[in-house]
Coordinates of N, CA, C and O and ligand atoms in Angstrom, one line a residue:
M149 N 107.9 110.8 82.5 CA 108.8 112.0 82.7 C 109.7 111.6 83.8 O 109.1 111.5 84.7
N150 N 111.1 111.6 83.8 CA 111.8 111.5 84.6 C 112.3 112.8 85.4 O 112.6 113.7 85.0
R151 N 112.2 112.8 86.7 CA 112.5 114.3 87.2 C 113.7 113.9 87.8 O 114.3 113.1 88.1
K152 N 114.6 115.2 87.6 CA 116.1 115.2 87.8 C 116.3 116.0 89.4 O 115.3 116.8 89.8
R153 N 117.3 115.7 90.0 CA 117.5 116.4 91.2 C 117.4 117.5 90.9 O 118.1 118.4 89.9
G154 N 116.8 118.6 91.8 CA 116.5 120.0 91.7 C 115.5 120.3 91.2 O 114.9 121.5 91.2
D155 N 114.7 119.6 90.3 CA 113.5 119.8 89.4 C 112.6 120.0 90.4 O 112.5 119.4 91.5
H156 N 111.5 120.9 90.3 CA 110.3 121.4 91.2 C 109.4 120.2 91.6 O 109.4 119.4 90.3
M157 N 109.0 119.7 92.7 CA 108.3 118.8 92.9 C 107.5 118.9 94.2 O 107.9 119.2 95.1
D158 N 106.0 118.8 94.1 CA 105.1 118.8 95.1 C 105.0 117.4 95.6 O 104.4 116.5 94.9
I159 N 105.8 117.4 96.7 CA 105.8 115.7 97.3 C 104.3 115.4 97.7 O 103.9 114.1 97.6
S160 N 103.3 116.2 98.0 CA 102.0 115.8 98.4 C 101.2 115.4 97.2 O 100.1 114.5 97.4
D161 N 101.7 115.6 95.9 CA 101.1 114.9 94.4 C 101.5 113.5 94.5 O 101.0 112.8 93.6
I162 N 102.6 113.3 95.3 CA 103.2 112.0 94.7 C 103.0 111.2 96.0 O 102.8 109.6 95.6
V163 N 103.3 111.5 97.1 CA 103.1 110.6 98.4 C 102.1 110.7 99.1 O 101.5 111.7 99.3
S164 N 101.3 109.7 99.2 CA 100.2 109.5 100.2 C 100.0 108.5 101.3 O 100.7 107.4 101.0
V165 N 99.3 108.8 102.3 CA 99.1 107.7 103.4 C 97.8 107.5 103.6 O 96.9 108.3 103.6
I166 N 97.6 106.3 103.2 CA 96.0 105.5 103.2 C 95.6 104.6 104.1 O 96.5 103.7 104.4
M167 N 94.5 104.7 104.7 CA 94.0 103.6 105.2 C 93.7 102.4 104.5 O 92.7 103.0 103.5
G168 N 94.0 101.3 104.6 CA 93.4 100.1 103.8 C 94.0 98.9 103.7 O 94.9 98.6 104.6
D169 N 93.8 97.9 102.5 CA 94.6 96.8 102.5 C 95.5 96.8 101.4 O 94.9 97.0 100.3
I170 N 96.6 96.3 101.6 CA 97.8 96.7 100.5 C 97.1 95.9 99.3 O 97.5 96.0 98.3
V171 N 96.7 94.5 99.6 CA 96.2 93.6 98.3 C 95.2 94.2 97.5 O 95.3 93.7 96.3
E172 N 94.7 95.3 97.9 CA 93.6 95.9 96.8 C 94.2 96.9 96.3 O 93.6 97.2 95.2
Q173 N 95.6 97.1 96.1 CA 95.7 98.5 95.7 C 96.4 98.1 94.1 O 96.8 97.0 93.8
E174 N 95.6 99.2 93.5 CA 95.8 99.0 91.9 C 96.9 99.8 91.5 O 96.7 100.8 91.3
V175 N 98.3 99.2 91.8 CA 99.4 99.9 91.5 C 100.2 99.0 91.0 O 99.9 97.9 90.8
D176 N 101.5 99.5 90.1 CA 102.3 98.7 89.5 C 103.0 97.6 90.5 O 103.2 96.5 90.1
A177 N 103.4 98.1 91.4 CA 104.0 97.1 92.7 C 103.4 97.4 94.1 O 103.3 98.5 94.4
I178 N 103.2 96.3 94.6 CA 103.3 96.6 96.3 C 104.2 95.9 96.9 O 105.2 94.9 96.3
V179 N 105.0 96.2 97.8 CA 105.9 96.0 99.0 C 105.4 94.9 100.2 O 104.4 95.5 100.6
N180 N 105.9 93.8 100.1 CA 105.5 92.8 101.1 C 106.6 92.9 102.2 O 108.1 93.1 102.0
A181 N 106.2 93.0 103.5 CA 107.3 93.1 104.9 C 107.5 91.3 104.9 O 106.9 90.6 105.8
A182 N 108.5 90.8 104.4 CA 108.6 89.7 104.2 C 109.5 89.2 105.3 O 110.0 90.1 106.1
N183 N 110.1 87.8 105.6 CA 111.0 87.1 106.4 C 112.5 86.9 105.5 O 112.1 86.7 104.3
N184 N 113.2 86.6 106.2 CA 114.6 86.1 105.5 C 114.4 84.7 104.6 O 115.1 84.8 103.5
S185 N 113.3 84.1 104.7 CA 113.0 82.9 104.1 C 112.4 83.0 102.6 O 112.5 82.2 101.7
L186 N 111.7 84.0 102.6 CA 110.6 84.6 101.5 C 109.8 83.6 101.3 O 109.1 83.5 100.2
L187 N 109.4 82.6 102.3 CA 108.4 81.6 101.8 C 107.1 81.8 102.7 O 106.2 80.8 102.8
G188 N 106.5 83.0 103.1 CA 105.4 83.3 103.5 C 105.6 83.5 105.3 O 106.5 83.2 105.7
G189 N 104.4 84.0 105.7 CA 104.2 84.0 107.1 C 103.2 84.7 107.6 O 102.0 84.4 106.6
G190 N 102.9 85.3 108.4 CA 101.5 85.8 109.1 C 101.5 87.4 108.6 O 102.1 87.7 107.5
G191 N 100.8 88.4 109.0 CA 100.6 89.9 108.9 C 100.2 89.9 107.2 O 99.8 89.3 106.7
V192 N 101.0 91.0 106.9 CA 100.8 91.6 105.4 C 101.4 90.6 104.4 O 100.8 90.1 103.5
D193 N 102.4 89.7 105.0 CA 102.9 88.8 104.3 C 102.1 87.6 103.9 O 101.9 87.2 102.8
G194 N 101.4 87.2 104.8 CA 100.3 86.1 104.8 C 99.1 86.4 103.9 O 98.6 85.8 102.8
A195 N 98.8 88.0 104.0 CA 97.6 88.3 103.2 C 98.2 88.5 101.9 O 97.2 88.3 101.1
I196 N 99.2 88.8 101.6 CA 99.9 89.1 99.9 C 100.0 87.6 99.7 O 99.2 87.4 98.2
H197 N 100.4 86.7 100.2 CA 100.4 85.5 99.4 C 99.0 84.7 99.4 O 98.7 84.1 98.5
S198 N 98.2 85.0 100.3 CA 96.6 84.4 100.0 C 95.9 84.9 98.8 O 95.4 84.5 97.9
A199 N 96.3 86.2 98.6 CA 95.4 87.1 97.7 C 96.1 86.7 96.4 O 95.4 86.7 95.3
A200 N 97.5 86.6 96.3 CA 98.0 86.0 94.7 C 98.0 84.9 94.5 O 98.1 84.4 93.1
G201 N 97.9 83.9 95.4 CA 97.6 82.5 95.0 C 99.0 81.7 94.9 O 100.1 82.4 95.2
P202 N 98.8 80.4 94.8 CA 100.1 79.6 95.2 C 101.3 79.7 94.2 O 102.4 79.3 94.5
Q203 N 100.9 80.4 93.2 CA 102.3 80.6 92.1 C 103.2 81.6 92.8 O 104.6 81.5 92.5
L204 N 102.8 82.4 93.6 CA 103.7 83.3 94.3 C 104.9 82.5 95.1 O 105.8 82.7 95.0
L205 N 104.2 81.7 96.0 CA 105.2 80.8 96.8 C 106.2 80.1 95.8 O 107.4 80.0 96.2
E206 N 105.5 79.5 94.7 CA 106.6 78.7 93.7 C 107.7 79.6 93.2 O 108.8 79.1 93.1
E207 N 107.4 80.8 92.8 CA 108.4 81.7 92.4 C 109.1 82.1 93.5 O 110.3 82.2 93.6
C208 N 108.9 82.5 94.7 CA 109.6 82.6 95.5 C 110.8 81.5 96.3 O 111.6 81.9 96.6
R209 N 110.2 80.4 96.0 CA 111.1 79.3 96.4 C 112.3 79.2 95.7 O 113.3 78.7 95.9
T210 N 112.1 79.7 94.1 CA 113.4 80.0 93.3 C 114.5 81.0 93.9 O 115.4 81.0 93.3
L211 N 113.9 81.8 94.7 CA 114.8 82.9 95.0 C 116.0 82.7 96.1 O 116.8 83.5 96.0
G212 N 115.6 81.8 96.9 CA 116.8 81.6 97.7 C 116.9 82.4 98.9 O 117.9 82.5 99.7
G213 N 115.8 83.1 99.1 CA 115.6 83.8 100.7 C 116.2 85.3 100.1 O 116.4 85.7 99.1
C214 N 116.5 85.9 101.3 CA 116.7 87.5 101.1 C 117.4 87.9 102.4 O 116.6 87.7 103.3
P215 N 118.7 88.4 102.1 CA 119.1 89.3 103.6 C 118.4 90.3 104.1 O 117.7 91.1 103.2
T216 N 118.3 90.5 105.6 CA 117.6 91.8 106.0 C 118.2 93.2 105.2 O 119.3 93.2 105.2
G217 N 117.2 93.9 105.0 CA 117.3 95.2 104.3 C 117.7 95.2 102.8 O 117.7 96.3 102.1
E218 N 117.8 94.1 102.2 CA 117.6 94.0 100.8 C 116.3 93.8 100.2 O 115.2 93.6 101.0
A219 N 115.9 93.4 98.6 CA 114.8 93.2 98.2 C 114.9 92.3 97.0 O 115.6 92.3 96.5
R220 N 113.6 91.6 96.9 CA 113.7 90.8 95.5 C 112.3 91.1 95.0 O 111.3 91.5 95.7
I221 N 112.2 90.7 93.6 CA 110.9 91.1 92.9 C 110.4 89.9 92.3 O 111.2 88.8 92.0
T222 N 109.0 89.7 92.5 CA 108.4 88.4 91.7 C 107.1 89.1 91.1 O 106.8 90.3 91.1
K223 N 106.4 88.3 90.0 CA 105.2 88.9 89.6 C 104.1 89.0 90.9 O 104.3 88.2 91.8
G224 N 103.0 89.5 90.3 CA 101.7 89.6 91.3 C 100.8 88.6 91.3 O 99.9 88.4 92.1
Y225 N 100.8 88.0 90.3 CA 99.9 86.9 90.0 C 98.6 87.1 90.2 O 98.0 88.1 89.4
R226 N 97.6 86.8 91.1 CA 96.4 87.1 91.1 C 95.9 88.3 91.7 O 94.7 89.0 91.6
L227 N 97.1 89.1 91.9 CA 96.8 90.4 92.7 C 96.6 91.3 91.5 O 97.2 91.3 90.2
P228 N 95.9 92.5 91.9 CA 95.8 93.7 90.8 C 97.2 94.5 90.4 O 97.6 94.7 89.5
A229 N 98.1 94.0 91.4 CA 99.5 94.9 91.1 C 100.2 93.9 90.2 O 100.5 92.5 90.5
K230 N 101.1 94.5 89.4 CA 101.9 93.7 88.4 C 103.0 93.0 89.1 O 103.5 91.5 88.8
W231 N 103.7 93.7 90.3 CA 104.9 93.2 90.9 C 104.4 93.3 92.4 O 103.9 93.8 92.8
V232 N 105.6 92.3 92.9 CA 105.5 92.2 94.3 C 107.1 92.5 94.6 O 108.0 91.7 94.5
I233 N 107.3 93.5 95.4 CA 108.7 93.6 95.7 C 108.9 93.1 97.4 O 108.0 93.7 98.3
H234 N 109.4 92.0 97.7 CA 109.6 91.6 98.9 C 110.8 92.1 99.3 O 112.0 91.8 98.9
T235 N 111.0 92.6 100.6 CA 111.9 93.0 101.4 C 111.6 92.6 102.7 O 110.8 91.9 103.1
V236 N 112.8 92.5 103.7 CA 112.9 92.2 104.9 C 113.6 93.4 105.8 O 114.7 93.6 105.7
G237 N 112.5 93.6 106.7 CA 112.7 94.8 107.4 C 113.5 94.0 108.9 O 113.5 92.7 109.0
P238 N 114.1 94.8 109.6 CA 114.7 94.2 110.7 C 113.9 93.8 112.0 O 113.0 94.4 111.9
V239 N 114.2 92.8 112.8 CA 113.6 92.9 114.1 C 114.0 93.7 115.0 O 115.1 94.2 115.3
W240 N 113.0 94.6 115.5 CA 113.3 95.3 116.7 C 114.1 94.9 117.9 O 113.6 93.8 118.6
N241 N 115.3 95.5 118.2 CA 116.1 94.7 119.6 C 116.7 95.4 120.2 O 117.7 95.4 121.0
G242 N 115.8 96.8 120.5 CA 116.2 97.8 121.5 C 116.7 99.0 120.8 O 116.9 100.0 121.4
G243 N 117.2 99.2 119.5 CA 117.9 100.0 118.8 C 119.2 100.0 118.5 O 119.8 101.2 117.9
N244 N 119.9 99.4 119.1 CA 121.6 99.4 118.9 C 122.0 98.2 118.2 O 123.2 97.7 118.1
F245 N 121.2 97.7 117.5 CA 121.7 96.6 116.5 C 121.4 97.0 115.1 O 120.9 96.1 114.1
R246 N 121.7 98.3 114.6 CA 121.5 98.7 113.3 C 120.2 98.7 112.5 O 119.8 98.8 111.5
E247 N 119.1 98.7 113.6 CA 117.5 98.5 113.2 C 117.4 99.7 112.2 O 116.9 99.3 111.3
E248 N 117.8 100.8 112.5 CA 117.6 102.0 111.9 C 117.8 102.0 110.3 O 117.4 102.4 109.4
Q249 N 119.4 101.7 110.3 CA 120.0 101.4 108.9 C 119.1 100.6 108.4 O 119.4 100.6 106.8
L250 N 119.0 99.3 108.6 CA 118.4 98.5 108.2 C 117.1 98.4 107.3 O 116.6 98.0 106.6
L251 N 116.2 99.2 108.2 CA 114.8 99.7 107.6 C 115.1 100.7 106.5 O 114.4 100.6 105.8
T252 N 116.0 101.5 106.8 CA 116.3 102.4 105.8 C 116.7 101.9 104.4 O 115.9 102.1 103.2
D253 N 117.5 100.8 104.5 CA 118.0 100.0 103.6 C 116.6 99.4 102.8 O 116.7 99.1 101.3
A254 N 115.8 98.7 103.5 CA 114.8 98.1 103.1 C 113.7 98.8 102.0 O 113.3 98.4 101.1
Y255 N 113.6 100.2 102.6 CA 112.8 101.0 101.9 C 113.5 101.4 100.7 O 113.1 101.2 99.5
R256 N 114.9 101.6 100.8 CA 115.6 102.2 99.8 C 115.9 101.1 98.5 O 115.6 101.3 97.4
N257 N 116.3 99.9 98.9 CA 116.3 98.8 98.1 C 115.2 98.4 97.3 O 115.1 98.2 96.0
S258 N 114.0 99.0 97.9 CA 112.7 98.4 97.4 C 112.4 99.6 96.1 O 111.9 99.3 95.3
L259 N 112.8 100.8 96.6 CA 112.4 101.8 95.8 C 113.5 101.9 94.3 O 113.0 101.6 93.1
I260 N 114.8 101.5 94.8 CA 115.6 100.8 93.6 C 115.3 99.9 92.4 O 115.2 100.3 91.6
L261 N 114.7 98.7 93.3 CA 114.3 97.5 92.6 C 113.1 98.0 91.6 O 112.9 97.8 90.5
A262 N 112.2 99.0 92.2 CA 111.0 99.5 91.5 C 111.5 100.0 90.3 O 110.8 99.9 89.3
E263 N 112.5 100.9 90.4 CA 112.7 101.9 89.1 C 113.3 101.1 88.1 O 113.1 101.3 87.0
E264 N 114.1 99.9 88.6 CA 114.7 99.1 87.4 C 113.8 98.6 86.9 O 113.9 98.1 85.5
Y265 N 112.3 98.3 87.1 CA 111.2 97.5 86.6 C 110.3 98.6 86.2 O 109.2 98.1 85.7
D266 N 110.8 99.8 85.9 CA 109.8 100.8 85.3 C 108.6 100.9 86.1 O 107.5 101.3 85.4
V267 N 108.5 100.9 87.2 CA 107.4 101.0 88.3 C 107.2 102.7 88.4 O 107.8 103.2 88.7
R268 N 106.0 102.8 88.3 CA 105.5 104.4 88.3 C 104.6 104.3 89.6 O 104.6 105.5 90.4
S269 N 104.0 103.3 90.1 CA 103.2 103.3 91.2 C 103.3 102.2 91.9 O 103.8 101.4 91.8
I270 N 103.6 102.6 93.4 CA 103.9 101.5 94.3 C 103.4 101.8 95.7 O 103.0 102.8 96.1
A271 N 103.1 100.8 96.6 CA 102.3 101.0 97.5 C 103.2 100.0 98.7 O 103.6 98.9 98.5
F272 N 103.7 100.9 99.9 CA 104.5 100.1 100.9 C 103.2 99.9 102.0 O 102.5 100.6 102.7
P273 N 103.8 98.8 102.7 CA 103.2 98.5 104.4 C 104.0 99.1 105.4 O 105.1 99.9 104.9
G274 N 103.7 99.6 106.4 CA 104.6 99.8 107.5 C 105.6 98.4 107.7 O 105.3 98.0 108.8
I275 N 106.6 98.7 107.2 CA 107.6 97.5 107.4 C 108.0 97.4 108.6 O 108.6 98.5 109.4
S276 N 108.2 96.2 109.1 CA 108.7 95.8 110.7 C 107.9 96.4 111.8 O 108.3 96.3 113.1
I277 N 106.8 97.2 111.6 CA 105.9 97.8 112.8 C 105.2 96.7 113.3 O 104.5 96.8 114.3
G278 N 105.0 95.5 112.7 CA 103.6 94.6 113.3 C 104.6 93.2 114.1 O 105.3 93.7 115.3
A279 N 104.8 92.4 113.5 CA 105.4 91.2 114.4 C 107.0 91.6 114.6 O 107.4 91.0 115.9
Y280 N 107.5 92.3 113.8 CA 109.1 92.7 114.0 C 109.2 93.6 115.0 O 110.0 94.0 115.5
G281 N 108.2 94.3 115.8 CA 108.0 95.0 117.0 C 108.8 96.5 116.8 O 109.1 97.0 117.8
F282 N 109.2 97.2 115.6 CA 109.9 98.5 115.3 C 109.0 99.5 115.8 O 107.6 99.4 115.4
P283 N 109.4 100.3 116.9 CA 108.2 101.4 117.2 C 107.9 102.0 116.1 O 108.7 102.7 115.4
V284 N 106.6 102.3 116.1 CA 105.9 103.1 114.9 C 106.2 104.5 114.7 O 106.4 105.1 113.6
Y285 N 106.5 105.2 116.1 CA 106.9 106.8 115.7 C 108.4 106.8 115.2 O 108.5 107.6 114.4
R286 N 109.1 105.8 115.3 CA 110.5 105.9 114.6 C 110.4 105.3 113.2 O 110.8 106.1 112.4
A287 N 109.9 104.5 113.0 CA 109.7 103.7 111.8 C 108.8 104.6 110.9 O 109.4 104.8 109.5
S288 N 108.0 105.3 111.3 CA 107.1 106.1 110.4 C 107.8 107.3 109.9 O 107.9 107.7 108.6
G289 N 108.7 108.0 110.5 CA 109.7 109.1 110.3 C 110.6 108.7 109.4 O 110.8 109.1 108.4
L290 N 111.3 107.6 109.8 CA 112.4 107.1 109.0 C 111.8 106.3 107.5 O 112.4 106.8 106.4
A291 N 110.6 106.0 107.4 CA 110.0 105.7 106.1 C 109.9 106.8 105.4 O 110.2 106.8 104.0
L292 N 109.3 108.1 105.6 CA 108.9 109.2 104.8 C 109.9 109.9 104.4 O 110.5 110.2 103.5
R293 N 111.1 109.9 105.5 CA 112.4 110.3 105.1 C 112.9 109.7 104.0 O 113.7 110.5 103.1
T294 N 113.1 108.4 103.9 CA 113.5 107.6 102.9 C 113.1 107.8 101.6 O 113.9 108.1 100.6
I295 N 112.1 107.8 101.4 CA 111.4 108.2 100.4 C 111.0 109.1 99.8 O 111.6 109.3 98.6
I296 N 111.1 110.2 100.6 CA 111.0 111.5 99.8 C 112.6 111.8 99.7 O 112.7 112.6 98.6
G297 N 113.4 111.5 100.4 CA 114.8 111.5 100.1 C 115.2 111.0 98.7 O 115.9 111.6 97.8
H298 N 114.7 109.8 98.4 CA 114.9 109.0 97.1 C 114.3 109.8 95.8 O 115.0 109.9 95.1
L299 N 113.0 110.3 96.3 CA 112.2 111.3 95.0 C 113.1 112.3 94.7 O 113.0 112.6 93.5
K300 N 113.6 113.2 95.7 CA 114.3 114.3 95.7 C 115.8 114.2 94.7 O 116.0 114.9 93.9
D301 N 116.2 112.9 94.8 CA 117.5 112.5 94.3 C 117.1 112.3 92.7 O 118.2 112.0 92.0
G302 N 115.9 112.1 92.3 CA 115.3 112.0 90.9 C 114.9 110.6 90.8 O 115.5 109.7 91.1
S303 N 113.8 110.7 90.3 CA 112.9 109.3 90.3 C 111.7 109.5 89.3 O 111.1 110.3 89.2
S304 N 111.5 108.1 88.6 CA 110.3 108.2 87.8 C 109.3 107.8 88.5 O 108.1 107.6 87.7
L305 N 109.1 107.9 89.8 CA 108.0 107.2 90.5 C 106.8 108.5 90.5 O 107.3 109.5 90.9
A306 N 105.7 108.1 90.3 CA 104.8 109.3 90.3 C 103.7 109.2 91.4 O 102.8 110.1 91.6
D307 N 103.6 108.0 91.8 CA 102.5 107.6 93.1 C 103.1 106.5 94.0 O 103.6 105.7 93.8
V308 N 103.3 107.2 95.1 CA 104.0 106.5 96.2 C 103.1 106.5 97.5 O 102.6 107.3 98.1
R309 N 102.5 105.1 98.0 CA 101.4 105.1 98.9 C 102.0 104.3 100.1 O 102.6 103.5 99.9
L310 N 101.7 104.8 101.5 CA 101.9 104.0 102.4 C 100.5 103.7 102.9 O 99.8 104.5 103.3
I311 N 100.3 102.2 102.8 CA 99.2 101.6 103.5 C 99.1 101.3 105.0 O 99.9 100.4 105.4
C312 N 98.0 102.1 105.7 CA 98.0 101.6 106.8 C 97.0 100.9 107.2 O 95.8 100.9 106.6
F313 N 97.1 99.9 108.3 CA 96.2 98.9 108.6 C 95.2 99.4 109.9 O 94.3 98.4 110.1
N314 N 95.6 100.3 110.3 CA 95.1 100.5 111.7 C 95.1 102.2 111.9 O 95.9 102.7 111.4
E315 N 94.2 102.6 112.9 CA 94.2 104.1 113.0 C 95.4 104.6 113.7 O 96.1 106.0 113.4
N316 N 96.1 103.8 114.5 CA 97.3 104.2 115.0 C 98.4 104.4 114.0 O 99.3 105.5 114.1
A317 N 98.6 103.5 113.3 CA 99.7 103.7 112.3 C 99.4 104.8 111.1 O 100.2 105.7 110.8
H318 N 97.9 104.9 110.7 CA 97.8 105.9 109.9 C 98.1 107.5 110.7 O 98.4 108.2 110.0
H319 N 97.9 107.3 111.8 CA 98.2 108.7 112.6 C 99.8 108.9 112.5 O 99.8 110.1 112.2
F320 N 100.3 107.9 112.7 CA 102.0 108.1 112.7 C 102.4 108.6 111.4 O 103.3 109.4 111.1
Y321 N 102.0 107.7 110.4 CA 102.6 107.9 109.2 C 102.2 109.1 108.6 O 102.7 109.9 107.9
S322 N 100.8 109.6 108.8 CA 100.1 110.9 108.3 C 101.2 111.9 108.8 O 101.7 113.1 108.1
N323 N 101.2 112.1 110.2 CA 102.2 113.0 110.7 C 103.7 113.1 110.1 O 103.9 114.1 109.9
A324 N 104.2 112.0 110.0 CA 105.4 112.0 109.5 C 105.2 112.4 108.1 O 106.3 113.2 107.7
L325 N 104.5 112.2 107.0 CA 104.5 113.0 105.9 C 104.4 114.5 105.9 O 104.9 114.9 105.3
W326 N 103.5 114.9 106.7 CA 103.3 116.3 107.1 C 104.7 117.0 107.3 O 105.1 117.8 106.6
E327 N 105.4 116.3 108.3 CA 106.6 116.8 108.7 C 107.8 117.0 107.7 O 108.2 117.9 107.6
Q328 N 107.7 115.8 107.2 CA 108.8 115.8 106.0 C 108.4 116.6 104.6 O 109.1 117.1 104.2
A329 N 107.3 116.7 104.4 CA 106.7 117.6 103.1 C 107.0 119.0 103.3 O 107.3 119.6 102.7
S330 N 107.1 119.4 104.8 CA 107.0 120.6 105.2 C 108.5 121.0 105.1 O 108.7 122.3 104.9
F331 N 109.5 120.3 105.0 CA 111.0 120.3 104.8 C 111.2 120.7 103.5 O 112.5 121.3 103.3
I332 N 110.6 120.5 102.4 CA 110.7 120.6 100.9 C 110.8 122.2 100.6 O 109.9 122.7 100.8
Ligands
AR6_17 N1 97.6 95.7 104.3 C1 98.4 96.9 104.9 N2 99.0 96.6 105.9 C2 98.8 95.4 106.4 C3 97.9 94.3 106.1 C4 97.4 94.4 104.7 N3 96.7 93.4 104.5 N4 98.1 93.3 107.2 C5 98.9 93.5 108.2 N5 99.4 95.1 107.9 P1 103.8 92.7 109.9 P2 106.7 93.0 109.9 C6 100.1 95.9 108.7 O1 103.8 91.8 111.1 O2 106.6 93.8 111.6 C7 105.3 88.2 108.8 O3 105.0 86.9 109.2 C8 100.2 95.5 110.1 O4 99.0 95.7 110.6 O5 103.0 91.9 108.5 O6 107.6 93.6 109.0 C9 106.7 88.0 108.0 O7 106.8 86.6 107.2 C10 101.4 96.2 110.4 O8 101.2 97.5 110.5 O9 105.2 92.7 109.2 C11 107.7 88.0 108.8 O10 108.1 86.9 109.5 C12 102.4 96.1 109.2 O11 101.5 95.7 108.3 C13 107.1 89.3 109.7 O12 105.8 88.9 110.0 C14 103.4 95.1 109.1 O13 103.2 94.0 110.1 C15 107.5 90.5 109.4 O14 106.9 91.6 110.2

């Protein structure tokens, strides 16, 4: 069932913040915090490529990279998830280089691509908060604002998870969910 703008919706039934490993999530799509080459790396990108197997890299080679803030989709291969949505968050450079806009774009473009592929359940990592150095207190508020804003505009997504790999991230993303959900 597609919700339309203005339909009643309980955000906490749809969005959750979970401690865990994104490669284990049994969802239609997981999101990868990739780099512009889309050819793999460390962090969550490395974990996704090693769990999905070498066919993921083969498909990524055909994509020709991805600009920061945009998103591309591949199959999930050996992952439980059917799809991997690869997005590229910004490198934090002090905040005056459109970092917030680019991180918003990364979430929004991932959500738009997910809907194009009929995805109902999706898991995100904390994009840009690792190697790319985006302050987690800013990234978490922005992530939840963007996701919830998208859901309110009408969406077929029924399950949106933010997967946190450590307690600190879990603390910030949980608080952000609580703050944003209470605005609805
Ligand atoms: N499941 C969930 N979250 C994870 C996992 C996992 N298996 N592994 C790490 N994280 P990062 P970025 C968390 O550095 O900042 C790569 O080399 C991690 O603890 O993976 O967007 C790419 O190729 C952190 O909280 O992504 C790029 O070059 C969060 O995921 C660059 O890093 C994001 O950390 C992208 O940097």
